[in-house]
């Protein structure tokens, strides 16, 4: 979302919300699923969300449809391959060593010994750079310590690492987005809330956070678009 011309940014926000609203009105709307998948893949570059929408599109559509065949035989395999490459485990994984340091880190965290927790979580993450518990634990330990700009930056870096490791962890995206906002990084907060919404379109917390973050960046038009979506969500639950 960062760096786009304002008109293009607004267009993609509006397109996204229209597709999401169409799906709320009819969860079997295959066309909306297809176009949302394309939007997530080509414009937002949210590959996991695109994969999920295309999967539903294929499930809802007639098997003989040529577009379905292309998505099933070409687009989805390509997407899944790209996702697998980006999340491939490091060759330098020491799982037992990571588990040992995680145990020490969790114990230190419970004692509120943030310095010790940071040290142990960092060692755990070094042993396994794909460990979600190590990444998110280190982020939270830095947040609790939070005595310097360096620690805030490290917390943000580790939150981003945790979100990359586990894209389906919506609560972590929201937690990271909230931290980015209070740390004076509204653009980062926008991206994180937006990804949380892609992972769970029914999350009011993600929409409300996105509206607040967009407002902080000065993008009142996009914030207004998501207010409309929030109203749709609220009405759908009544």
C-alpha atoms as an extended CHARMM CRD file, in Angstrom:
* protein
*
       238  EXT
         1         1  UNK       CA              0.0000000000        0.0000000000        0.0000000000  PROA      1               0.0000000000
         2         2  UNK       CA              2.9900000000        2.2580000000        0.5040000000  PROA      2               0.0000000000
         3         3  UNK       CA              4.1580000000        4.2720000000       -2.5160000000  PROA      3               0.0000000000
         4         4  UNK       CA              1.0770000000        3.8640000000       -4.7190000000  PROA      4               0.0000000000
         5         5  UNK       CA             -0.5110000000        6.8420000000       -6.4270000000  PROA      5               0.0000000000
         6         6  UNK       CA             -3.4730000000        7.8960000000       -4.2060000000  PROA      6               0.0000000000
         7         7  UNK       CA             -6.0490000000        7.2090000000       -6.9580000000  PROA      7               0.0000000000
         8         8  UNK       CA             -4.6960000000        3.6910000000       -7.5600000000  PROA      8               0.0000000000
         9         9  UNK       CA             -4.5350000000        2.9930000000       -3.8290000000  PROA      9               0.0000000000
        10        10  UNK       CA             -8.1310000000        4.1280000000       -3.3990000000  PROA      10              0.0000000000
        11        11  UNK       CA             -9.2540000000        2.0330000000       -6.3730000000  PROA      11              0.0000000000
        12        12  UNK       CA             -7.8040000000       -1.1490000000       -4.9360000000  PROA      12              0.0000000000
        13        13  UNK       CA             -9.2980000000       -0.4630000000       -1.5060000000  PROA      13              0.0000000000
        14        14  UNK       CA            -12.7040000000        0.1310000000       -3.0870000000  PROA      14              0.0000000000
        15        15  UNK       CA            -12.4330000000       -2.9600000000       -5.2940000000  PROA      15              0.0000000000
        16        16  UNK       CA            -11.4410000000       -5.1110000000       -2.3500000000  PROA      16              0.0000000000
        17        17  UNK       CA            -14.3380000000       -3.9220000000       -0.2120000000  PROA      17              0.0000000000
        18        18  UNK       CA            -16.8670000000       -4.4330000000       -3.0060000000  PROA      18              0.0000000000
        19        19  UNK       CA            -15.7240000000       -8.0350000000       -3.4800000000  PROA      19              0.0000000000
        20        20  UNK       CA            -15.7660000000       -8.6480000000        0.2810000000  PROA      20              0.0000000000
        21        21  UNK       CA            -19.2590000000       -7.1780000000        0.5430000000  PROA      21              0.0000000000
        22        22  UNK       CA            -20.4370000000       -9.3480000000       -2.3470000000  PROA      22              0.0000000000
        23        23  UNK       CA            -19.1400000000      -12.4280000000       -0.5290000000  PROA      23              0.0000000000
        24        24  UNK       CA            -20.9140000000      -11.4320000000        2.6800000000  PROA      24              0.0000000000
        25        25  UNK       CA            -24.1690000000      -11.1580000000        0.7310000000  PROA      25              0.0000000000
        26        26  UNK       CA            -23.5440000000      -14.4950000000       -1.0120000000  PROA      26              0.0000000000
        27        27  UNK       CA            -20.7740000000      -16.7210000000        0.2860000000  PROA      27              0.0000000000
        28        28  UNK       CA            -21.1260000000      -18.8600000000       -2.8560000000  PROA      28              0.0000000000
        29        29  UNK       CA            -20.3740000000      -15.9290000000       -5.1660000000  PROA      29              0.0000000000
        30        30  UNK       CA            -17.6650000000      -17.5830000000       -7.2690000000  PROA      30              0.0000000000
        31        31  UNK       CA            -17.0320000000      -14.5000000000       -9.4120000000  PROA      31              0.0000000000
        32        32  UNK       CA            -16.2910000000      -12.3320000000       -6.3640000000  PROA      32              0.0000000000
        33        33  UNK       CA            -13.9220000000      -15.0170000000       -5.0530000000  PROA      33              0.0000000000
        34        34  UNK       CA            -12.0920000000      -15.1280000000       -8.3820000000  PROA      34              0.0000000000
        35        35  UNK       CA            -11.6600000000      -11.3730000000       -8.6700000000  PROA      35              0.0000000000
        36        36  UNK       CA            -10.6660000000      -10.9990000000       -5.0160000000  PROA      36              0.0000000000
        37        37  UNK       CA             -8.0760000000      -13.7270000000       -5.5350000000  PROA      37              0.0000000000
        38        38  UNK       CA             -6.6610000000      -11.8540000000       -8.5200000000  PROA      38              0.0000000000
        39        39  UNK       CA             -6.6170000000       -8.6040000000       -6.5680000000  PROA      39              0.0000000000
        40        40  UNK       CA             -4.7800000000      -10.2190000000       -3.6680000000  PROA      40              0.0000000000
        41        41  UNK       CA             -2.2980000000      -11.9310000000       -5.9810000000  PROA      41              0.0000000000
        42        42  UNK       CA             -1.5930000000       -9.1560000000       -8.4930000000  PROA      42              0.0000000000
        43        43  UNK       CA             -2.0990000000       -5.9420000000       -6.5520000000  PROA      43              0.0000000000
        44        44  UNK       CA             -1.8430000000       -6.5430000000       -2.8200000000  PROA      44              0.0000000000
        45        45  UNK       CA              0.5680000000       -9.4570000000       -3.2470000000  PROA      45              0.0000000000
        46        46  UNK       CA             -1.0640000000      -11.3960000000       -0.4080000000  PROA      46              0.0000000000
        47        47  UNK       CA             -0.2650000000      -14.8330000000       -1.7740000000  PROA      47              0.0000000000
        48        48  UNK       CA             -1.8310000000      -16.9320000000        0.9930000000  PROA      48              0.0000000000
        49        49  UNK       CA             -5.0960000000      -14.9730000000        0.7990000000  PROA      49              0.0000000000
        50        50  UNK       CA             -5.0860000000      -15.2620000000       -3.0040000000  PROA      50              0.0000000000
        51        51  UNK       CA             -4.5780000000      -19.0230000000       -2.7580000000  PROA      51              0.0000000000
        52        52  UNK       CA             -7.4930000000      -19.3450000000       -0.3360000000  PROA      52              0.0000000000
        53        53  UNK       CA             -9.8590000000      -17.3340000000       -2.5560000000  PROA      53              0.0000000000
        54        54  UNK       CA             -8.8820000000      -19.2870000000       -5.6750000000  PROA      54              0.0000000000
        55        55  UNK       CA             -9.3800000000      -22.5660000000       -3.7800000000  PROA      55              0.0000000000
        56        56  UNK       CA            -12.9360000000      -21.5480000000       -2.9020000000  PROA      56              0.0000000000
        57        57  UNK       CA            -13.5450000000      -20.3140000000       -6.4680000000  PROA      57              0.0000000000
        58        58  UNK       CA            -12.5610000000      -23.7250000000       -7.8690000000  PROA      58              0.0000000000
        59        59  UNK       CA            -14.7600000000      -25.4930000000       -5.3280000000  PROA      59              0.0000000000
        60        60  UNK       CA            -17.7960000000      -23.3620000000       -6.2050000000  PROA      60              0.0000000000
        61        61  UNK       CA            -17.4480000000      -23.3580000000       -9.9890000000  PROA      61              0.0000000000
        62        62  UNK       CA            -18.3280000000      -25.8670000000      -12.7250000000  PROA      62              0.0000000000
        63        63  UNK       CA            -15.3890000000      -28.1960000000      -13.3600000000  PROA      63              0.0000000000
        64        64  UNK       CA            -15.6390000000      -27.8090000000      -17.1480000000  PROA      64              0.0000000000
        65        65  UNK       CA            -15.1980000000      -24.0310000000      -17.0580000000  PROA      65              0.0000000000
        66        66  UNK       CA            -11.9790000000      -22.9980000000      -18.8410000000  PROA      66              0.0000000000
        67        67  UNK       CA            -11.1860000000      -20.3500000000      -16.2560000000  PROA      67              0.0000000000
        68        68  UNK       CA            -11.5580000000      -22.9160000000      -13.5040000000  PROA      68              0.0000000000
        69        69  UNK       CA             -9.1860000000      -25.2620000000      -15.3090000000  PROA      69              0.0000000000
        70        70  UNK       CA             -6.5730000000      -22.5250000000      -15.6100000000  PROA      70              0.0000000000
        71        71  UNK       CA             -6.8130000000      -21.6150000000      -11.9420000000  PROA      71              0.0000000000
        72        72  UNK       CA             -6.7060000000      -25.2450000000      -10.8720000000  PROA      72              0.0000000000
        73        73  UNK       CA             -3.9450000000      -26.4280000000      -13.2010000000  PROA      73              0.0000000000
        74        74  UNK       CA             -1.7480000000      -23.3480000000      -13.5330000000  PROA      74              0.0000000000
        75        75  UNK       CA             -2.4510000000      -20.5440000000      -11.0770000000  PROA      75              0.0000000000
        76        76  UNK       CA             -2.8830000000      -22.5190000000       -7.8630000000  PROA      76              0.0000000000
        77        77  UNK       CA              0.1740000000      -24.7680000000       -8.3680000000  PROA      77              0.0000000000
        78        78  UNK       CA              2.2750000000      -21.6860000000       -9.1530000000  PROA      78              0.0000000000
        79        79  UNK       CA              0.9900000000      -19.8450000000       -6.0790000000  PROA      79              0.0000000000
        80        80  UNK       CA              1.5240000000      -22.8140000000       -3.7880000000  PROA      80              0.0000000000
        81        81  UNK       CA              5.0430000000      -23.2860000000       -5.1240000000  PROA      81              0.0000000000
        82        82  UNK       CA              5.8700000000      -19.6150000000       -4.5230000000  PROA      82              0.0000000000
        83        83  UNK       CA              4.4590000000      -19.7460000000       -0.9900000000  PROA      83              0.0000000000
        84        84  UNK       CA              6.4520000000      -22.8990000000       -0.2630000000  PROA      84              0.0000000000
        85        85  UNK       CA              9.6670000000      -21.2910000000       -1.5150000000  PROA      85              0.0000000000
        86        86  UNK       CA              9.1850000000      -18.1930000000        0.6280000000  PROA      86              0.0000000000
        87        87  UNK       CA              8.4940000000      -20.2620000000        3.7440000000  PROA      87              0.0000000000
        88        88  UNK       CA             11.0920000000      -22.9640000000        3.1830000000  PROA      88              0.0000000000
        89        89  UNK       CA             12.8730000000      -23.8720000000        6.4500000000  PROA      89              0.0000000000
        90        90  UNK       CA             16.4480000000      -22.7980000000        6.9270000000  PROA      90              0.0000000000
        91        91  UNK       CA             19.1270000000      -25.4320000000        6.4450000000  PROA      91              0.0000000000
        92        92  UNK       CA             20.6280000000      -24.4330000000        9.7860000000  PROA      92              0.0000000000
        93        93  UNK       CA             17.8330000000      -25.6420000000       12.0580000000  PROA      93              0.0000000000
        94        94  UNK       CA             18.6310000000      -27.0930000000       15.4700000000  PROA      94              0.0000000000
        95        95  UNK       CA             15.1860000000      -28.0250000000       16.7800000000  PROA      95              0.0000000000
        96        96  UNK       CA             16.3370000000      -29.5490000000       20.1190000000  PROA      96              0.0000000000
        97        97  UNK       CA             18.5320000000      -26.5230000000       20.8010000000  PROA      97              0.0000000000
        98        98  UNK       CA             15.6650000000      -24.1720000000       19.9520000000  PROA      98              0.0000000000
        99        99  UNK       CA             13.2890000000      -26.0640000000       22.2600000000  PROA      99              0.0000000000
       100       100  UNK       CA             15.8100000000      -25.9160000000       25.1090000000  PROA      100             0.0000000000
       101       101  UNK       CA             16.2810000000      -22.1550000000       24.8320000000  PROA      101             0.0000000000
       102       102  UNK       CA             12.5270000000      -21.6300000000       24.4070000000  PROA      102             0.0000000000
       103       103  UNK       CA             11.9220000000      -23.3780000000       27.7120000000  PROA      103             0.0000000000
       104       104  UNK       CA             14.4260000000      -21.0550000000       29.4200000000  PROA      104             0.0000000000
       105       105  UNK       CA             12.9540000000      -18.0170000000       27.6720000000  PROA      105             0.0000000000
       106       106  UNK       CA              9.3640000000      -18.8230000000       28.6420000000  PROA      106             0.0000000000
       107       107  UNK       CA             10.4050000000      -19.3050000000       32.2640000000  PROA      107             0.0000000000
       108       108  UNK       CA             12.2190000000      -15.9630000000       32.2920000000  PROA      108             0.0000000000
       109       109  UNK       CA              9.2130000000      -14.2880000000       30.6420000000  PROA      109             0.0000000000
       110       110  UNK       CA              6.8900000000      -15.6030000000       33.3540000000  PROA      110             0.0000000000
       111       111  UNK       CA              9.2610000000      -14.1550000000       35.9690000000  PROA      111             0.0000000000
       112       112  UNK       CA              9.2010000000      -10.8310000000       34.0500000000  PROA      112             0.0000000000
       113       113  UNK       CA             12.9680000000      -11.0550000000       33.6700000000  PROA      113             0.0000000000
       114       114  UNK       CA             12.8800000000       -9.3520000000       30.2690000000  PROA      114             0.0000000000
       115       115  UNK       CA             16.6420000000       -9.2030000000       29.7500000000  PROA      115             0.0000000000
       116       116  UNK       CA             17.0330000000      -12.9340000000       30.3100000000  PROA      116             0.0000000000
       117       117  UNK       CA             13.9550000000      -13.6710000000       28.2000000000  PROA      117             0.0000000000
       118       118  UNK       CA             15.3390000000      -11.6040000000       25.3150000000  PROA      118             0.0000000000
       119       119  UNK       CA             18.6710000000      -13.4240000000       25.4700000000  PROA      119             0.0000000000
       120       120  UNK       CA             17.0880000000      -16.8880000000       25.5040000000  PROA      120             0.0000000000
       121       121  UNK       CA             14.4580000000      -16.1390000000       22.8250000000  PROA      121             0.0000000000
       122       122  UNK       CA             17.2090000000      -14.7060000000       20.6050000000  PROA      122             0.0000000000
       123       123  UNK       CA             19.2520000000      -17.8840000000       21.0530000000  PROA      123             0.0000000000
       124       124  UNK       CA             16.1860000000      -20.0060000000       20.2880000000  PROA      124             0.0000000000
       125       125  UNK       CA             15.4990000000      -18.0060000000       17.1310000000  PROA      125             0.0000000000
       126       126  UNK       CA             19.1140000000      -18.3630000000       16.0490000000  PROA      126             0.0000000000
       127       127  UNK       CA             18.7990000000      -22.1340000000       16.4360000000  PROA      127             0.0000000000
       128       128  UNK       CA             15.6250000000      -22.1280000000       14.3240000000  PROA      128             0.0000000000
       129       129  UNK       CA             14.8330000000      -18.9770000000       12.2810000000  PROA      129             0.0000000000
       130       130  UNK       CA             11.4950000000      -20.5410000000       11.3900000000  PROA      130             0.0000000000
       131       131  UNK       CA             10.2940000000      -20.8410000000       14.9790000000  PROA      131             0.0000000000
       132       132  UNK       CA              7.1080000000      -18.8290000000       15.4640000000  PROA      132             0.0000000000
       133       133  UNK       CA              7.1930000000      -19.1200000000       19.2960000000  PROA      133             0.0000000000
       134       134  UNK       CA             10.7670000000      -17.8110000000       19.3500000000  PROA      134             0.0000000000
       135       135  UNK       CA              9.9890000000      -14.8880000000       17.0420000000  PROA      135             0.0000000000
       136       136  UNK       CA              6.8020000000      -13.7610000000       18.7580000000  PROA      136             0.0000000000
       137       137  UNK       CA              8.2710000000      -14.3890000000       22.2200000000  PROA      137             0.0000000000
       138       138  UNK       CA             11.2740000000      -12.2220000000       21.3960000000  PROA      138             0.0000000000
       139       139  UNK       CA              9.0040000000       -9.4780000000       20.0560000000  PROA      139             0.0000000000
       140       140  UNK       CA              6.9130000000       -9.4780000000       23.2350000000  PROA      140             0.0000000000
       141       141  UNK       CA              9.9670000000       -9.5300000000       25.4940000000  PROA      141             0.0000000000
       142       142  UNK       CA             11.3250000000       -6.4640000000       23.6900000000  PROA      142             0.0000000000
       143       143  UNK       CA              7.9210000000       -4.7660000000       24.0260000000  PROA      143             0.0000000000
       144       144  UNK       CA              7.9050000000       -5.3370000000       27.7910000000  PROA      144             0.0000000000
       145       145  UNK       CA             11.4900000000       -4.1430000000       28.1430000000  PROA      145             0.0000000000
       146       146  UNK       CA             10.9550000000       -1.1860000000       25.7750000000  PROA      146             0.0000000000
       147       147  UNK       CA             13.6830000000        1.0100000000       27.2420000000  PROA      147             0.0000000000
       148       148  UNK       CA             15.1410000000        2.3220000000       24.0060000000  PROA      148             0.0000000000
       149       149  UNK       CA             14.4530000000        2.9970000000       20.3650000000  PROA      149             0.0000000000
       150       150  UNK       CA             16.6240000000        0.0010000000       19.5370000000  PROA      150             0.0000000000
       151       151  UNK       CA             14.3750000000       -2.3190000000       21.5430000000  PROA      151             0.0000000000
       152       152  UNK       CA             11.2490000000       -0.9270000000       19.8760000000  PROA      152             0.0000000000
       153       153  UNK       CA             12.8410000000       -1.4600000000       16.4660000000  PROA      153             0.0000000000
       154       154  UNK       CA             13.8500000000       -5.0040000000       17.3870000000  PROA      154             0.0000000000
       155       155  UNK       CA             10.3340000000       -5.7280000000       18.6520000000  PROA      155             0.0000000000
       156       156  UNK       CA              8.8810000000       -4.5510000000       15.3460000000  PROA      156             0.0000000000
       157       157  UNK       CA             11.4110000000       -6.5840000000       13.3660000000  PROA      157             0.0000000000
       158       158  UNK       CA             10.5490000000       -9.7400000000       15.2820000000  PROA      158             0.0000000000
       159       159  UNK       CA              6.8050000000       -9.1520000000       15.0000000000  PROA      159             0.0000000000
       160       160  UNK       CA              7.2410000000       -8.9160000000       11.2290000000  PROA      160             0.0000000000
       161       161  UNK       CA              9.2940000000      -12.1150000000       11.2770000000  PROA      161             0.0000000000
       162       162  UNK       CA              6.5840000000      -13.9100000000       13.2710000000  PROA      162             0.0000000000
       163       163  UNK       CA              3.8830000000      -12.7570000000       10.8490000000  PROA      163             0.0000000000
       164       164  UNK       CA              5.9040000000      -14.0080000000        7.8990000000  PROA      164             0.0000000000
       165       165  UNK       CA              6.4640000000      -17.3800000000        9.5510000000  PROA      165             0.0000000000
       166       166  UNK       CA              2.7690000000      -17.8560000000       10.3270000000  PROA      166             0.0000000000
       167       167  UNK       CA              0.5630000000      -15.7830000000        7.9750000000  PROA      167             0.0000000000
       168       168  UNK       CA             -2.5950000000      -17.3190000000        9.4650000000  PROA      168             0.0000000000
       169       169  UNK       CA             -1.8570000000      -15.9360000000       12.9530000000  PROA      169             0.0000000000
       170       170  UNK       CA             -4.4060000000      -13.1390000000       12.8180000000  PROA      170             0.0000000000
       171       171  UNK       CA             -4.0990000000      -12.1990000000       16.4870000000  PROA      171             0.0000000000
       172       172  UNK       CA             -0.3470000000      -11.7350000000       16.0180000000  PROA      172             0.0000000000
       173       173  UNK       CA             -0.9050000000       -9.4670000000       13.0150000000  PROA      173             0.0000000000
       174       174  UNK       CA             -3.2900000000       -7.3490000000       15.0880000000  PROA      174             0.0000000000
       175       175  UNK       CA             -0.9270000000       -7.2890000000       18.0690000000  PROA      175             0.0000000000
       176       176  UNK       CA              1.9460000000       -6.2360000000       15.7900000000  PROA      176             0.0000000000
       177       177  UNK       CA             -0.2180000000       -3.6180000000       14.0890000000  PROA      177             0.0000000000
       178       178  UNK       CA             -1.2180000000       -2.1120000000       17.4250000000  PROA      178             0.0000000000
       179       179  UNK       CA              2.4290000000       -1.9340000000       18.4550000000  PROA      179             0.0000000000
       180       180  UNK       CA              3.4000000000       -0.3150000000       15.1490000000  PROA      180             0.0000000000
       181       181  UNK       CA              0.7140000000        2.3140000000       15.6550000000  PROA      181             0.0000000000
       182       182  UNK       CA              1.8120000000        3.2970000000       19.1670000000  PROA      182             0.0000000000
       183       183  UNK       CA              5.4330000000        3.2460000000       17.9610000000  PROA      183             0.0000000000
       184       184  UNK       CA              4.7290000000        5.9430000000       15.4030000000  PROA      184             0.0000000000
       185       185  UNK       CA              4.7440000000        3.6160000000       12.3600000000  PROA      185             0.0000000000
       186       186  UNK       CA              1.2080000000        4.0320000000       10.9720000000  PROA      186             0.0000000000
       187       187  UNK       CA              2.1200000000        2.8660000000        7.4440000000  PROA      187             0.0000000000
       188       188  UNK       CA              3.4440000000       -0.4120000000        8.8510000000  PROA      188             0.0000000000
       189       189  UNK       CA              0.3130000000       -0.6700000000       10.9610000000  PROA      189             0.0000000000
       190       190  UNK       CA             -1.8530000000       -0.2530000000        7.8440000000  PROA      190             0.0000000000
       191       191  UNK       CA             -0.0890000000       -3.1310000000        6.1130000000  PROA      191             0.0000000000
       192       192  UNK       CA             -0.3910000000       -5.4230000000        9.1260000000  PROA      192             0.0000000000
       193       193  UNK       CA             -4.0660000000       -4.6930000000        9.7380000000  PROA      193             0.0000000000
       194       194  UNK       CA             -4.7050000000       -5.1280000000        6.0210000000  PROA      194             0.0000000000
       195       195  UNK       CA             -3.0620000000       -8.5510000000        6.0340000000  PROA      195             0.0000000000
       196       196  UNK       CA             -5.0720000000       -9.5030000000        9.1270000000  PROA      196             0.0000000000
       197       197  UNK       CA             -8.2380000000       -8.5820000000        7.2480000000  PROA      197             0.0000000000
       198       198  UNK       CA             -7.1240000000      -10.6810000000        4.2680000000  PROA      198             0.0000000000
       199       199  UNK       CA             -6.6460000000      -13.6490000000        6.5840000000  PROA      199             0.0000000000
       200       200  UNK       CA            -10.0090000000      -13.1200000000        8.3110000000  PROA      200             0.0000000000
       201       201  UNK       CA            -12.4910000000      -10.8780000000        6.4340000000  PROA      201             0.0000000000
       202       202  UNK       CA            -14.9260000000      -11.1050000000        9.3690000000  PROA      202             0.0000000000
       203       203  UNK       CA            -12.5010000000       -9.5760000000       11.8860000000  PROA      203             0.0000000000
       204       204  UNK       CA            -13.9860000000       -6.3260000000       13.1480000000  PROA      204             0.0000000000
       205       205  UNK       CA            -10.7900000000       -5.7030000000       15.1200000000  PROA      205             0.0000000000
       206       206  UNK       CA             -8.7930000000       -5.7800000000       11.8750000000  PROA      206             0.0000000000
       207       207  UNK       CA            -11.1940000000       -3.4030000000       10.1110000000  PROA      207             0.0000000000
       208       208  UNK       CA            -11.3800000000       -0.9740000000       13.0290000000  PROA      208             0.0000000000
       209       209  UNK       CA             -7.5910000000       -1.0060000000       13.3600000000  PROA      209             0.0000000000
       210       210  UNK       CA             -7.1710000000       -0.4750000000        9.6310000000  PROA      210             0.0000000000
       211       211  UNK       CA             -9.4940000000        2.5190000000        9.7180000000  PROA      211             0.0000000000
       212       212  UNK       CA             -7.5440000000        4.0540000000       12.6050000000  PROA      212             0.0000000000
       213       213  UNK       CA             -4.1650000000        3.3920000000       10.9760000000  PROA      213             0.0000000000
       214       214  UNK       CA             -5.2850000000        4.8000000000        7.6160000000  PROA      214             0.0000000000
       215       215  UNK       CA             -6.5740000000        7.8890000000        9.3940000000  PROA      215             0.0000000000
       216       216  UNK       CA             -3.1840000000        8.2850000000       11.0860000000  PROA      216             0.0000000000
       217       217  UNK       CA             -1.4600000000        8.1700000000        7.6860000000  PROA      217             0.0000000000
       218       218  UNK       CA             -3.7930000000       10.8960000000        6.4360000000  PROA      218             0.0000000000
       219       219  UNK       CA             -5.6490000000        8.6230000000        4.0110000000  PROA      219             0.0000000000
       220       220  UNK       CA             -9.1860000000        9.6850000000        4.9260000000  PROA      220             0.0000000000
       221       221  UNK       CA            -10.6550000000        8.3600000000        1.6590000000  PROA      221             0.0000000000
       222       222  UNK       CA             -9.4350000000        4.8090000000        2.1940000000  PROA      222             0.0000000000
       223       223  UNK       CA            -10.5160000000        4.9610000000        5.8380000000  PROA      223             0.0000000000
       224       224  UNK       CA            -14.0060000000        5.9240000000        4.6450000000  PROA      224             0.0000000000
       225       225  UNK       CA            -14.0800000000        2.9160000000        2.3020000000  PROA      225             0.0000000000
       226       226  UNK       CA            -13.4040000000        0.5440000000        5.2030000000  PROA      226             0.0000000000
       227       227  UNK       CA            -15.9820000000        2.2880000000        7.3870000000  PROA      227             0.0000000000
       228       228  UNK       CA            -18.4940000000        1.2070000000        4.7610000000  PROA      228             0.0000000000
       229       229  UNK       CA            -17.2410000000       -2.3530000000        5.0420000000  PROA      229             0.0000000000
       230       230  UNK       CA            -17.4640000000       -2.1940000000        8.8380000000  PROA      230             0.0000000000
       231       231  UNK       CA            -21.1170000000       -1.2020000000        8.5170000000  PROA      231             0.0000000000
       232       232  UNK       CA            -21.6940000000       -4.1720000000        6.2060000000  PROA      232             0.0000000000
       233       233  UNK       CA            -20.0910000000       -6.4960000000        8.7470000000  PROA      233             0.0000000000
       234       234  UNK       CA            -22.1670000000       -5.0640000000       11.5860000000  PROA      234             0.0000000000
       235       235  UNK       CA            -25.4150000000       -5.3560000000        9.6240000000  PROA      235             0.0000000000
       236       236  UNK       CA            -24.6140000000       -8.9370000000        8.6360000000  PROA      236             0.0000000000
       237       237  UNK       CA            -24.3600000000       -9.9160000000       12.2930000000  PROA      237             0.0000000000
       238       238  UNK       CA            -27.7200000000       -8.4840000000       13.2530000000  PROA      238             0.0000000000
